[in-house]
Amino acid sequence: RDTQPASQHQTAKHQHCRSQPIAKSINQMLLRHSRIAYRTLLRRHIGAASSAGPSSVNSVRCFSKKWRTEYNRPDKFDKLEEDFSQLEEDVDVFRYAQEAGEDDVPLDLFKEEAEQTYMQSQRQDRAPQQKVKVKPFALNDQWEITEDDVAKSLQYEDLIEWSPELVSATTRKRLVFFSSANIDGDDSRTVPTLDELAKIPLPLPSPPIPAEDSRSYSKYRKRIEQRRILTAVSELAEGRVAKILRMETAEEKQAAVDALFESIPMEMEEREGIMKGQPKFQEKVQKALTRYLISIKKQEKKRHALSEDSVDVDAANEASGDEIEKIEIKEDDSLPLEVEDLEEYALGNADVSAAPVFMDLKSVDKYFPVTGVSGRISEDWDLAADENSKRVMLREPMRRIAQQLVEADADGKPGNIVISGKRGVGKSVALNAIVAAARQQGSIVLYLPNCEYLRKFGKYTEPSPSHPGMFDLPIHAMSLCKQLEEAHGEQLATLKLTNESIMNIIPEEYRSFNLQQLAQTGRDDVELSSAIYFSVVDELMNQTEFPFIVAFDEYNTLFDEPQHFHIDYMDAQKGIPHQNMTLFKPLLTMGFGSENSPMMRRGSVIASIDCTRPVKRDVTENAVEKILNEGAIHVDISRYSFLELNHMLSNYEAIGVGRLRVYGAEVVENAAEVAFLRMKTGCIGANVLNGIII
């Protein structure tokens, strides 16, 4: 470790620092030479040791193992030198014993370890191969396969069966299920009604992607900004508004409200340091304060109207609203009110911290007789180890649809809703969930899950004897009659035909039947099925006792070229338009023009736009444009948010789908694995299912 003498201006510290890298280099050099010596020695004697027997070979192996674990450090050179010399002496002894004719003389250096290794290998070779029964693993690491398990030559049938008790603690903590026990004390119902679904706090949907839809993303940013300002304004004004409501005279209240419009914008500038630099920030704050005060006025009116001291509701409204109406609040129509009531505002705030909720259909036949469910949701259930679970994750777009249906029924006006979204995001799942909730509510639902099949395959087509110029699809009519009778037989039993013009299209002996009896007849009689189906649907659209909902999946396929032909229609050169078929005519209430749209007195039509069927893009776009121009409400199904994706992965682990059946905890609790799935699948529901299987 000799080094050159340091310069006169260098201190002792500099000398020490300078000598360190040199010492390190010397150590590395010694270590390299020791490795060369070890390899040379091992090559020189390994041949002789191999020919002597297994004990000598094991001795050399033990020396090699000790080299890797103990001697691969510079500070072990003394011990290494002793072992080298001992090994050389033992090799000389081995040569002498071999010349004398003695067999299998082990080296003395690692004699005990060599004998133990040799005896253990002999016992393993002589032990018979027996089938071992494996007990269930512990819950903390139930799927671990150790080296001992591999050595036992386990077979597939020896592995433990899947069990819901083996899911990870993270999954147990995450999953939340709907139960009516929290509402009416009855825990037997696991599917919410439309009213209940409309009020469940659910996580906010994922934001739009700017590259896919810049307009939607711009609207989303504006809504987020408005909600942020409205939340901050309501927190600042809540206590002061409560004091204003306790004031006695209208003059005092008006002065306090005017003071709010002066003080709140100034306080918002101090609170929101970044947003105050945006253009028209004070104007946005004033509009948010106006919304909040309007919602307070509405809430006060409802509170006074429902007060126990009020005998006459109209009188209570008039008396309690006089003082409130005297407060002048300028309502600005330039910015539509995103929040019209405190209940909706509170529900929106609850969504920020809400967790996804799952409903369990359990029995598909109960909610989807004859038709079954649509889309790929049935694949989740078919691939699951838990055969009794039929879970659906409730999402915010489903709640919006339920709110629109409830609102339309309360207003006594028919509502039309169109559902759109990218392929695989869950449009059919949302439609299935709404159908189940509507039937749980007590609405009569006619569900058409496969419009493409109805459009192409009808067995045969024949001219309608009851409607000249139109054509029947008797087989499809029989199926729809069977669906109505099995799903809503009790409700149909309370209804009868009331339209005389419709009654004339069926034989006289059936005109006194209720709708359940007519549906049974149409289900069994192919000759009367089309006429009975047409008359039953017409009566359901004109009655007001039950909400009537028509749910279409793949609705855009009905705008494509028709595929039913008959010689009586243009010599079968062109397909029969859907408006000229008795199966579709009473249902086409959206997108086919007002002259072809039948009127529905109480009920709604829900149409889902399909992206998997071979329909031209311009046909789908024109269909959606026509539907929206007629005043239909548009609901877009977005990708999973990060929170929804995590809960869906936990659900797949809980019911045992794909590789999450075995490696559930390793995926669900591993942030890197979840991030990889998020990138791989794009948070699209169908891709997530593929990602955990492939």
XYZ file of C-alpha atoms in Angstrom:
694
model
C 0.000 0.000 0.000
C 2.952 2.268 -0.469
C 2.068 5.489 -2.177
C 4.037 8.450 -3.407
C 4.765 11.050 -0.723
C 2.239 13.800 -0.610
C 3.082 17.360 -1.512
C 3.979 19.784 1.183
C 0.708 21.667 0.842
C -1.362 18.471 1.380
C -2.669 17.709 4.812
C -2.925 14.337 6.540
C -6.581 14.164 5.558
C -5.699 14.530 1.907
C -3.098 11.787 2.252
C -5.653 9.425 3.753
C -8.245 10.177 1.055
C -5.630 9.670 -1.615
C -4.543 6.306 -0.252
C -8.079 4.895 -0.066
C -8.664 4.235 -3.807
C -5.191 2.654 -4.050
C -5.956 0.318 -1.160
C -9.235 -0.575 -2.792
C -7.457 -1.372 -6.051
C -4.999 -3.651 -4.213
C -7.871 -5.497 -2.542
C -9.599 -6.001 -5.878
C -6.355 -7.290 -7.378
C -5.862 -9.790 -4.549
C -9.453 -10.920 -4.831
C -9.023 -11.462 -8.568
C -5.878 -13.534 -8.050
C -7.564 -15.572 -5.332
C -10.405 -16.404 -7.718
C -7.901 -17.511 -10.343
C -6.130 -19.697 -7.796
C -9.433 -21.232 -6.697
C -10.521 -22.033 -10.224
C -7.123 -23.524 -11.097
C -7.128 -25.716 -8.006
C -10.688 -26.830 -8.580
C -10.047 -27.754 -12.214
C -6.900 -29.605 -11.260
C -8.547 -31.906 -8.759
C -12.202 -32.112 -9.842
C -11.483 -34.921 -12.281
C -9.816 -37.055 -9.664
C -12.549 -36.324 -7.127
C -15.230 -37.301 -9.635
C -13.649 -40.649 -10.299
C -13.284 -41.400 -6.562
C -16.973 -41.448 -5.730
C -19.923 -39.371 -4.534
C -18.347 -38.522 -1.145
C -15.371 -36.807 -2.736
C -17.564 -35.001 -5.219
C -19.757 -33.727 -2.406
C -16.653 -32.547 -0.589
C -15.607 -30.458 -3.565
C -19.141 -29.114 -3.871
C -19.144 -28.080 -0.231
C -15.817 -26.312 -0.740
C -17.245 -24.468 -3.756
C -20.293 -23.428 -1.735
C -18.150 -22.182 1.143
C -16.045 -20.213 -1.327
C -19.104 -18.362 -2.628
C -20.547 -17.626 0.813
C -17.486 -17.025 3.022
C -14.335 -16.358 1.037
C -15.608 -13.897 -1.532
C -14.289 -11.034 0.565
C -10.751 -9.588 0.813
C -10.641 -9.895 4.628
C -10.896 -13.723 4.413
C -7.561 -14.325 2.697
C -5.897 -15.958 5.737
C -8.678 -18.509 6.114
C -8.648 -19.095 2.376
C -4.933 -19.856 2.399
C -5.363 -22.403 5.211
C -8.197 -24.174 3.391
C -6.202 -24.211 0.169
C -3.229 -25.832 1.869
C -5.474 -28.352 3.688
C -7.213 -29.215 0.448
C -3.865 -29.794 -1.305
C -2.783 -32.136 1.481
C -6.070 -34.040 1.287
C -5.685 -34.346 -2.470
C -2.238 -35.855 -1.979
C -3.733 -38.313 0.517
C -6.444 -39.127 -1.960
C -3.864 -39.894 -4.660
C -1.891 -42.110 -2.307
C -5.072 -43.983 -1.249
C -6.064 -44.403 -4.878
C -2.693 -45.868 -5.754
C -3.034 -48.258 -2.769
C -6.421 -49.462 -4.128
C -8.744 -47.954 -1.517
C -12.141 -46.784 -2.840
C -14.048 -43.610 -2.099
C -11.777 -41.914 0.429
C -13.451 -38.585 1.227
C -11.460 -35.432 1.700
C -11.124 -34.470 5.338
C -11.742 -30.763 4.957
C -15.551 -30.972 4.827
C -15.950 -34.588 5.858
C -19.036 -34.158 8.084
C -20.935 -31.923 5.638
C -20.107 -34.236 2.740
C -21.404 -37.287 4.593
C -24.663 -35.516 5.527
C -25.249 -34.378 1.951
C -24.536 -37.875 0.626
C -26.861 -39.611 3.112
C -29.666 -37.165 2.415
C -29.433 -37.738 -1.324
C -29.511 -41.512 -0.761
C -32.655 -41.296 1.374
C -34.441 -39.197 -1.272
C -33.535 -41.698 -4.002
C -34.800 -44.694 -2.004
C -38.041 -43.066 -0.743
C -41.129 -44.287 -2.683
C -43.168 -41.706 -4.627
C -46.420 -41.287 -2.691
C -49.374 -39.014 -3.356
C -49.534 -36.366 -0.666
C -52.756 -34.773 0.461
C -52.335 -31.047 0.902
C -54.150 -29.170 3.616
C -55.471 -25.651 2.963
C -52.841 -22.976 3.299
C -53.022 -20.218 5.850
C -55.090 -17.172 4.949
C -52.129 -14.804 4.985
C -50.374 -16.573 2.081
C -52.752 -19.275 0.959
C -51.512 -19.631 -2.626
C -47.739 -19.839 -1.990
C -46.050 -22.826 -3.655
C -42.821 -23.647 -1.842
C -39.867 -25.783 -2.967
C -41.124 -28.612 -0.761
C -44.442 -28.573 -2.608
C -42.626 -28.838 -5.924
C -40.555 -31.770 -4.633
C -43.734 -33.632 -3.674
C -44.832 -33.835 -7.334
C -48.290 -32.444 -6.656
C -51.039 -33.017 -9.167
C -53.798 -30.621 -10.193
C -56.399 -32.463 -8.152
C -54.211 -32.088 -5.060
C -54.552 -28.299 -5.054
C -57.078 -26.710 -2.740
C -60.437 -25.654 -4.087
C -61.305 -21.971 -4.470
C -63.220 -20.482 -1.565
C -64.602 -16.967 -0.953
C -62.954 -17.093 2.452
C -59.519 -16.993 0.826
C -59.794 -13.491 -0.631
C -57.380 -10.811 0.494
C -58.078 -8.401 3.321
C -57.996 -5.507 0.849
C -60.849 -7.007 -1.155
C -62.933 -7.660 1.938
C -62.495 -4.075 3.017
C -63.282 -2.597 -0.394
C -66.401 -4.339 -1.615
C -69.733 -2.722 -0.712
C -73.047 -4.350 -1.651
C -76.525 -2.925 -1.878
C -78.967 -4.361 0.621
C -82.517 -3.325 1.360
C -81.805 -3.916 5.053
C -80.457 -0.364 5.221
C -83.746 0.978 3.831
C -86.682 -1.139 4.955
C -85.011 -3.686 7.228
C -85.445 -6.541 4.750
C -82.050 -7.937 3.792
C -83.444 -10.383 1.229
C -83.480 -7.835 -1.618
C -80.143 -7.096 -3.289
C -81.411 -5.139 -6.318
C -82.408 -1.474 -5.816
C -85.512 0.129 -7.261
C -85.252 3.107 -9.578
C -86.068 5.467 -6.710
C -83.337 3.938 -4.559
C -80.804 3.880 -7.389
C -81.450 7.568 -8.082
C -80.339 8.462 -4.532
C -77.291 6.220 -4.017
C -74.000 8.173 -3.718
C -71.639 6.807 -6.371
C -68.107 7.795 -7.429
C -67.678 10.470 -10.031
C -67.053 9.153 -13.563
C -63.642 9.334 -15.137
C -62.915 12.591 -16.965
C -63.028 12.686 -20.779
C -59.764 12.308 -22.651
C -58.877 15.542 -24.532
C -57.461 13.661 -27.524
C -60.737 11.749 -28.002
C -63.307 14.484 -27.396
C -62.025 18.003 -26.823
C -65.519 19.494 -26.465
C -66.558 17.069 -23.753
C -63.291 17.663 -21.951
C -63.815 21.431 -22.091
C -67.317 21.051 -20.636
C -65.947 18.764 -17.951
C -63.325 21.336 -16.915
C -65.988 24.028 -16.706
C -68.217 21.819 -14.545
C -65.312 21.049 -12.214
C -64.500 24.737 -11.930
C -68.140 25.636 -11.254
C -68.458 22.921 -8.615
C -65.274 24.078 -6.902
C -66.420 27.686 -6.767
C -69.924 26.697 -5.646
C -68.529 24.494 -2.866
C -66.272 27.267 -1.580
C -69.047 29.890 -1.753
C -71.510 27.656 0.100
C -68.972 27.054 2.884
C -68.403 30.787 3.304
C -72.078 31.769 3.128
C -73.726 28.939 5.070
C -73.424 30.450 8.538
C -74.348 33.957 7.405
C -77.416 32.771 5.495
C -78.638 31.013 8.627
C -78.444 34.351 10.487
C -80.235 36.117 7.633
C -83.147 33.681 7.832
C -83.575 34.516 11.538
C -83.903 38.255 10.879
C -87.358 39.717 11.397
C -87.867 42.289 8.635
C -87.380 41.973 4.908
C -85.296 45.189 4.856
C -82.727 43.685 7.196
C -82.598 40.506 5.132
C -82.131 42.408 1.888
C -79.321 44.500 3.349
C -77.581 41.367 4.616
C -77.891 39.715 1.178
C -76.402 42.801 -0.484
C -73.515 42.649 1.980
C -72.940 39.024 1.002
C -72.503 39.963 -2.650
C -69.832 42.476 -1.600
C -67.909 40.409 0.950
C -67.977 36.907 -0.552
C -66.070 37.786 -3.787
C -63.337 39.516 -1.760
C -62.967 36.549 0.566
C -62.886 34.176 -2.397
C -59.939 36.094 -3.883
C -58.016 35.572 -0.651
C -59.009 31.914 -0.427
C -58.472 30.900 -4.074
C -55.049 32.282 -4.834
C -54.686 30.650 -8.248
C -58.238 30.866 -9.575
C -58.559 34.575 -8.868
C -56.330 35.234 -11.854
C -58.865 33.735 -14.242
C -60.983 36.087 -16.359
C -64.336 37.085 -14.864
C -63.572 35.365 -11.578
C -65.739 37.719 -9.499
C -68.620 37.292 -11.928
C -68.400 33.509 -11.543
C -68.403 33.870 -7.755
C -71.512 36.061 -7.860
C -73.320 33.556 -10.075
C -72.392 30.721 -7.712
C -73.693 32.749 -4.760
C -76.913 33.407 -6.683
C -77.398 29.685 -7.239
C -76.816 28.938 -3.596
C -79.317 31.553 -2.410
C -81.948 30.343 -4.905
C -81.545 26.803 -3.613
C -81.948 28.129 -0.056
C -85.209 29.822 -1.057
C -86.531 26.589 -2.549
C -85.517 24.634 0.518
C -87.236 27.101 2.837
C -90.443 26.904 0.820
C -90.457 23.123 1.049
C -89.718 23.208 4.761
C -92.574 25.575 5.505
C -94.954 23.689 3.210
C -94.253 20.396 4.975
C -94.284 21.876 8.460
C -96.503 20.123 10.974
C -98.104 23.421 11.923
C -99.327 24.011 8.382
C -102.900 22.874 7.833
C -103.340 24.072 4.284
C -100.272 23.505 2.097
C -101.173 26.265 -0.354
C -101.779 28.707 2.463
C -98.524 27.674 4.091
C -96.625 28.252 0.880
C -98.156 31.672 0.462
C -97.599 32.713 4.073
C -94.067 31.383 4.449
C -92.910 32.511 1.047
C -93.957 36.138 1.366
C -90.953 37.254 3.375
C -88.553 35.144 1.343
C -89.852 36.394 -2.001
C -89.267 39.984 -0.911
C -85.524 39.334 -1.052
C -84.362 40.350 -4.504
C -81.905 37.939 -6.078
C -81.049 38.493 -9.703
C -81.124 35.212 -11.606
C -78.711 35.187 -14.512
C -79.909 33.082 -17.435
C -76.581 33.283 -19.246
C -75.205 30.448 -17.129
C -77.603 27.516 -16.682
C -77.993 26.258 -13.163
C -76.008 23.069 -12.725
C -77.485 22.585 -9.242
C -81.135 23.501 -8.819
C -81.724 22.027 -5.402
C -79.712 21.397 -2.248
C -80.587 17.698 -2.323
C -78.892 17.264 -5.686
C -76.007 19.434 -4.527
C -75.538 17.327 -1.384
C -75.668 14.152 -3.469
C -72.983 15.526 -5.754
C -70.741 16.341 -2.800
C -71.249 12.828 -1.423
C -70.022 11.398 -4.739
C -66.560 12.838 -4.140
C -65.899 10.443 -1.252
C -68.285 7.632 -2.285
C -67.170 4.077 -2.995
C -68.573 1.874 -5.786
C -71.587 -0.222 -4.833
C -72.379 -3.667 -6.246
C -75.804 -5.193 -6.661
C -76.258 -8.942 -6.935
C -78.951 -10.202 -9.301
C -78.531 -13.766 -7.939
C -81.372 -15.126 -10.104
C -81.141 -13.946 -13.703
C -84.406 -15.648 -14.657
C -86.288 -13.517 -12.143
C -85.337 -10.221 -13.788
C -84.587 -11.403 -17.348
C -86.945 -14.230 -18.277
C -86.764 -15.603 -21.824
C -84.201 -13.051 -23.030
C -81.406 -13.264 -20.479
C -78.933 -10.399 -20.173
C -77.238 -8.646 -23.055
C -73.597 -7.821 -23.652
C -70.549 -9.555 -22.194
C -71.597 -9.329 -18.566
C -72.625 -12.981 -18.646
C -68.979 -13.887 -19.390
C -67.967 -12.569 -15.968
C -70.503 -14.869 -14.351
C -69.694 -17.899 -16.509
C -65.956 -17.642 -15.803
C -66.369 -17.053 -12.065
C -65.678 -19.764 -9.516
C -68.610 -18.472 -7.461
C -71.528 -19.795 -9.498
C -74.160 -18.143 -7.299
C -72.890 -14.597 -7.722
C -74.317 -12.328 -10.441
C -72.786 -8.986 -9.497
C -73.105 -5.665 -11.304
C -71.183 -2.557 -10.294
C -73.481 0.461 -10.037
C -72.022 3.536 -11.694
C -72.875 7.209 -11.881
C -74.352 7.049 -15.450
C -76.806 4.384 -14.242
C -77.953 6.731 -11.502
C -78.442 9.536 -14.021
C -80.662 7.282 -16.134
C -82.668 6.295 -13.060
C -83.079 9.948 -12.100
C -84.397 10.811 -15.560
C -86.883 7.916 -15.472
C -88.135 8.866 -12.003
C -88.414 12.530 -12.959
C -90.284 11.749 -16.192
C -92.749 9.539 -14.337
C -93.301 12.216 -11.672
C -93.956 14.883 -14.302
C -96.322 12.620 -16.221
C -94.336 13.000 -19.415
C -92.678 10.283 -21.495
C -88.897 10.301 -21.394
C -86.515 9.174 -24.116
C -82.906 8.296 -23.245
C -80.076 7.277 -25.558
C -76.963 5.569 -24.158
C -73.666 5.805 -26.012
C -69.988 5.164 -25.358
C -66.936 3.392 -26.678
C -66.864 -0.309 -27.312
C -66.662 -2.339 -24.119
C -67.181 0.475 -21.584
C -70.407 -1.022 -20.196
C -73.411 0.292 -22.152
C -75.190 -3.060 -22.081
C -74.339 -3.487 -18.397
C -75.973 -0.142 -17.644
C -79.058 -1.125 -19.641
C -79.304 -4.458 -17.806
C -79.029 -2.717 -14.443
C -81.795 -0.250 -15.334
C -84.095 -3.051 -16.543
C -83.592 -4.970 -13.292
C -84.184 -1.844 -11.165
C -87.296 -0.883 -13.171
C -88.824 -4.340 -12.776
C -87.957 -4.237 -9.079
C -89.767 -0.882 -8.916
C -92.920 -2.370 -10.423
C -92.679 -0.942 -13.933
C -93.624 -3.036 -16.953
C -90.540 -3.458 -19.132
C -90.363 -4.804 -22.670
C -86.711 -5.723 -23.142
C -85.169 -6.200 -26.601
C -81.532 -7.140 -25.911
C -80.620 -8.129 -29.474
C -82.066 -5.866 -32.130
C -79.576 -7.187 -34.676
C -81.104 -10.647 -34.331
C -84.642 -9.254 -34.665
C -83.587 -7.310 -37.758
C -82.000 -10.234 -39.607
C -83.580 -13.461 -38.452
C -87.324 -13.844 -38.286
C -87.754 -17.451 -39.449
C -90.285 -16.222 -41.978
C -92.249 -13.078 -42.895
C -95.901 -12.911 -43.922
C -98.393 -10.170 -44.809
C -100.403 -8.955 -41.822
C -104.104 -9.894 -42.047
C -105.039 -7.218 -39.487
C -102.924 -4.364 -40.911
C -103.052 -4.132 -44.726
C -99.743 -3.111 -46.245
C -97.749 -4.291 -43.205
C -95.940 -7.542 -42.460
C -95.693 -9.852 -39.450
C -92.869 -11.758 -37.773
C -94.915 -14.375 -35.888
C -92.039 -16.221 -34.202
C -90.570 -13.044 -32.689
C -94.051 -11.930 -31.635
C -94.542 -15.190 -29.746
C -91.241 -14.672 -27.896
C -92.136 -11.118 -26.847
C -95.569 -12.218 -25.634
C -93.893 -14.918 -23.565
C -91.495 -12.363 -22.038
C -94.336 -10.028 -20.993
C -96.392 -12.868 -19.543
C -93.548 -14.386 -17.478
C -92.053 -11.105 -16.255
C -95.250 -9.108 -15.590
C -98.117 -11.591 -15.442
C -99.591 -10.202 -12.203
C -99.600 -6.643 -13.494
C -101.028 -7.591 -16.881
C -103.864 -9.457 -15.125
C -105.212 -6.102 -13.884
C -105.392 -4.541 -17.369
C -107.754 -5.039 -20.296
C -108.044 -3.672 -23.807
C -109.802 -0.307 -23.967
C -109.205 0.821 -27.561
C -112.062 -0.467 -29.712
C -110.151 -0.056 -32.950
C -107.410 -2.296 -31.574
C -109.907 -4.799 -30.211
C -111.239 -5.362 -33.705
C -107.974 -6.880 -34.946
C -108.281 -9.937 -32.675
C -111.067 -12.562 -32.694
C -114.177 -11.669 -30.735
C -113.821 -14.499 -28.189
C -110.526 -12.992 -26.968
C -111.640 -9.381 -26.592
C -112.842 -9.844 -22.993
C -109.523 -11.349 -21.889
C -107.156 -9.411 -19.669
C -103.665 -8.701 -20.964
C -102.138 -11.669 -19.154
C -104.554 -14.074 -20.840
C -103.924 -12.414 -24.187
C -100.150 -12.720 -23.709
C -100.544 -16.414 -22.896
C -102.590 -16.900 -26.055
C -100.022 -15.044 -28.172
C -97.258 -17.123 -26.640
C -98.900 -20.398 -27.707
C -100.720 -19.533 -30.949
C -98.444 -18.615 -33.842
C -101.351 -17.466 -36.050
C -102.602 -14.927 -33.463
C -99.232 -13.955 -31.970
C -98.618 -10.862 -34.122
C -102.129 -9.386 -33.704
C -102.158 -10.043 -29.947
C -98.652 -8.647 -29.498
C -99.603 -5.459 -31.355
C -102.781 -4.980 -29.312
C -101.078 -5.646 -25.933
C -98.225 -3.217 -26.630
C -100.670 -0.558 -27.842
C -102.667 -0.867 -24.611
C -99.539 -0.648 -22.459
C -98.498 2.555 -24.188
C -101.887 4.151 -23.574
C -102.580 3.011 -19.984
C -101.496 5.095 -16.973
C -101.645 2.596 -14.106
C -98.083 1.292 -14.523
C -94.987 2.931 -16.052
C -94.194 1.180 -19.340
C -90.521 1.108 -20.338
C -89.172 -0.147 -23.660
C -85.454 -0.967 -23.494
C -83.470 -1.503 -26.718
C -79.936 -2.760 -27.024
C -78.234 -2.318 -30.420
C -80.873 0.247 -31.360
C -78.716 1.734 -34.119
C -78.927 -1.525 -36.094
C -82.601 -0.761 -36.790
C -81.456 2.204 -38.895
C -79.373 -0.034 -41.144
C -80.652 -1.747 -44.271
C -83.650 -4.002 -43.458
C -83.078 -7.714 -43.972
C -86.644 -9.075 -44.137
C -88.076 -9.709 -47.610
C -91.397 -10.790 -49.081
C -92.638 -11.185 -52.610
C -95.575 -8.857 -51.893
C -93.214 -5.976 -51.122
C -91.537 -4.693 -54.304
C -91.104 -8.234 -55.595
C -88.603 -8.893 -52.799
C -86.086 -6.585 -54.481
C -85.721 -4.492 -51.334
C -86.025 -5.168 -47.633
C -89.243 -4.293 -45.814
C -88.786 -1.058 -43.787
C -89.098 -1.536 -40.058
C -91.931 1.005 -39.933
C -93.956 -1.397 -42.107
C -93.617 -4.327 -39.701
C -96.045 -4.921 -36.838
C -93.239 -6.065 -34.575
C -91.372 -2.728 -34.679
C -94.081 -0.207 -35.546
C -95.472 0.388 -32.004
C -91.974 0.689 -30.501
C -90.115 3.024 -32.851
C -90.645 6.209 -30.862
C -87.177 7.696 -31.420
C -85.369 8.688 -34.584
C -88.003 7.693 -37.175
C -89.864 10.978 -37.417
C -92.842 12.314 -35.476
C -95.306 10.952 -38.048
C -94.082 7.408 -37.377
C -93.662 7.748 -33.612
C -96.511 6.435 -31.440
C -97.372 8.383 -28.310
C -96.718 6.922 -24.862
C -98.859 8.299 -22.051
C -96.799 7.014 -19.132
C -93.381 5.535 -19.617
C -90.028 5.923 -21.330
C -87.855 4.476 -24.063
C -84.198 3.645 -23.451
C -81.965 2.907 -26.437
C -78.355 1.749 -26.270
C -76.074 2.361 -29.246
C -73.952 -0.650 -30.182
C -70.335 -0.471 -31.397
C -69.671 -4.148 -32.122
C -72.168 -4.935 -34.864
C -71.213 -4.304 -38.515
C -73.127 -1.043 -38.881
C -71.646 1.817 -40.872
C -70.359 4.667 -38.770
C -72.345 7.304 -40.653
C -75.538 5.297 -40.065
C -74.923 5.297 -36.316
C -73.970 8.967 -36.221
C -77.071 9.995 -38.197
C -79.278 7.866 -35.936
C -77.891 9.477 -32.765
C -78.273 12.940 -34.285
C -81.916 12.299 -35.176
C -82.681 10.962 -31.708
C -81.072 13.939 -29.976
C -82.829 16.421 -32.263
C -86.145 14.962 -31.101
C -85.316 15.934 -27.505
C -83.920 12.681 -26.139
C -81.545 12.808 -23.174
C -78.011 11.701 -23.930
C -76.072 9.635 -21.355
C -72.477 8.772 -22.188
C -70.832 5.795 -20.486
C -67.193 6.567 -19.731
C -64.240 4.355 -18.897
C -63.631 3.094 -15.401
C -62.131 5.613 -13.057
C -59.076 4.449 -11.120
C -61.269 3.837 -8.082
C -63.796 1.811 -10.079
C -61.020 -0.260 -11.660
C -59.567 -1.141 -8.257
C -62.975 -2.233 -6.973
C -63.703 -4.248 -10.114
C -60.403 -6.118 -9.709
C -61.354 -6.841 -6.101
C -64.712 -8.125 -7.298
C -63.010 -10.458 -9.777
C -60.816 -11.765 -6.973
C -63.829 -12.244 -4.685
C -65.769 -14.321 -7.230
C -62.688 -16.071 -8.653
C -62.249 -14.939 -12.259
C -59.142 -15.643 -14.340
C -55.739 -15.443 -12.743
C -57.161 -13.411 -9.865
C -58.624 -16.709 -8.655
C -55.077 -17.793 -7.793
C -53.002 -14.616 -7.640
C -55.663 -12.197 -6.425
C -53.779 -10.666 -3.509
C -50.577 -10.323 -5.526
C -52.439 -8.250 -8.122
C -54.963 -6.313 -6.034
C -52.458 -5.254 -3.376
C -49.612 -4.560 -5.791
C -49.687 -0.987 -7.087
C -47.342 -1.844 -9.967
C -49.585 -4.693 -11.170
C -52.685 -2.491 -11.001
C -50.912 0.298 -12.871
C -49.855 -2.173 -15.567
C -53.453 -3.399 -15.980
C -54.653 0.191 -16.117
C -52.220 0.943 -18.921
C -52.876 -2.339 -20.730
C -56.684 -2.139 -20.657
C -57.279 1.603 -20.881
C -59.774 1.207 -17.986
C -62.331 -0.254 -20.426
C -64.484 -2.918 -18.831
C -64.240 -5.559 -21.570
C -60.461 -5.111 -21.791
C -60.127 -5.513 -18.023
C -61.855 -8.888 -18.225
C -59.549 -9.932 -21.072
C -56.509 -8.652 -19.189
C -57.008 -10.856 -16.147
C -57.660 -13.956 -18.253
C -55.078 -13.722 -21.027
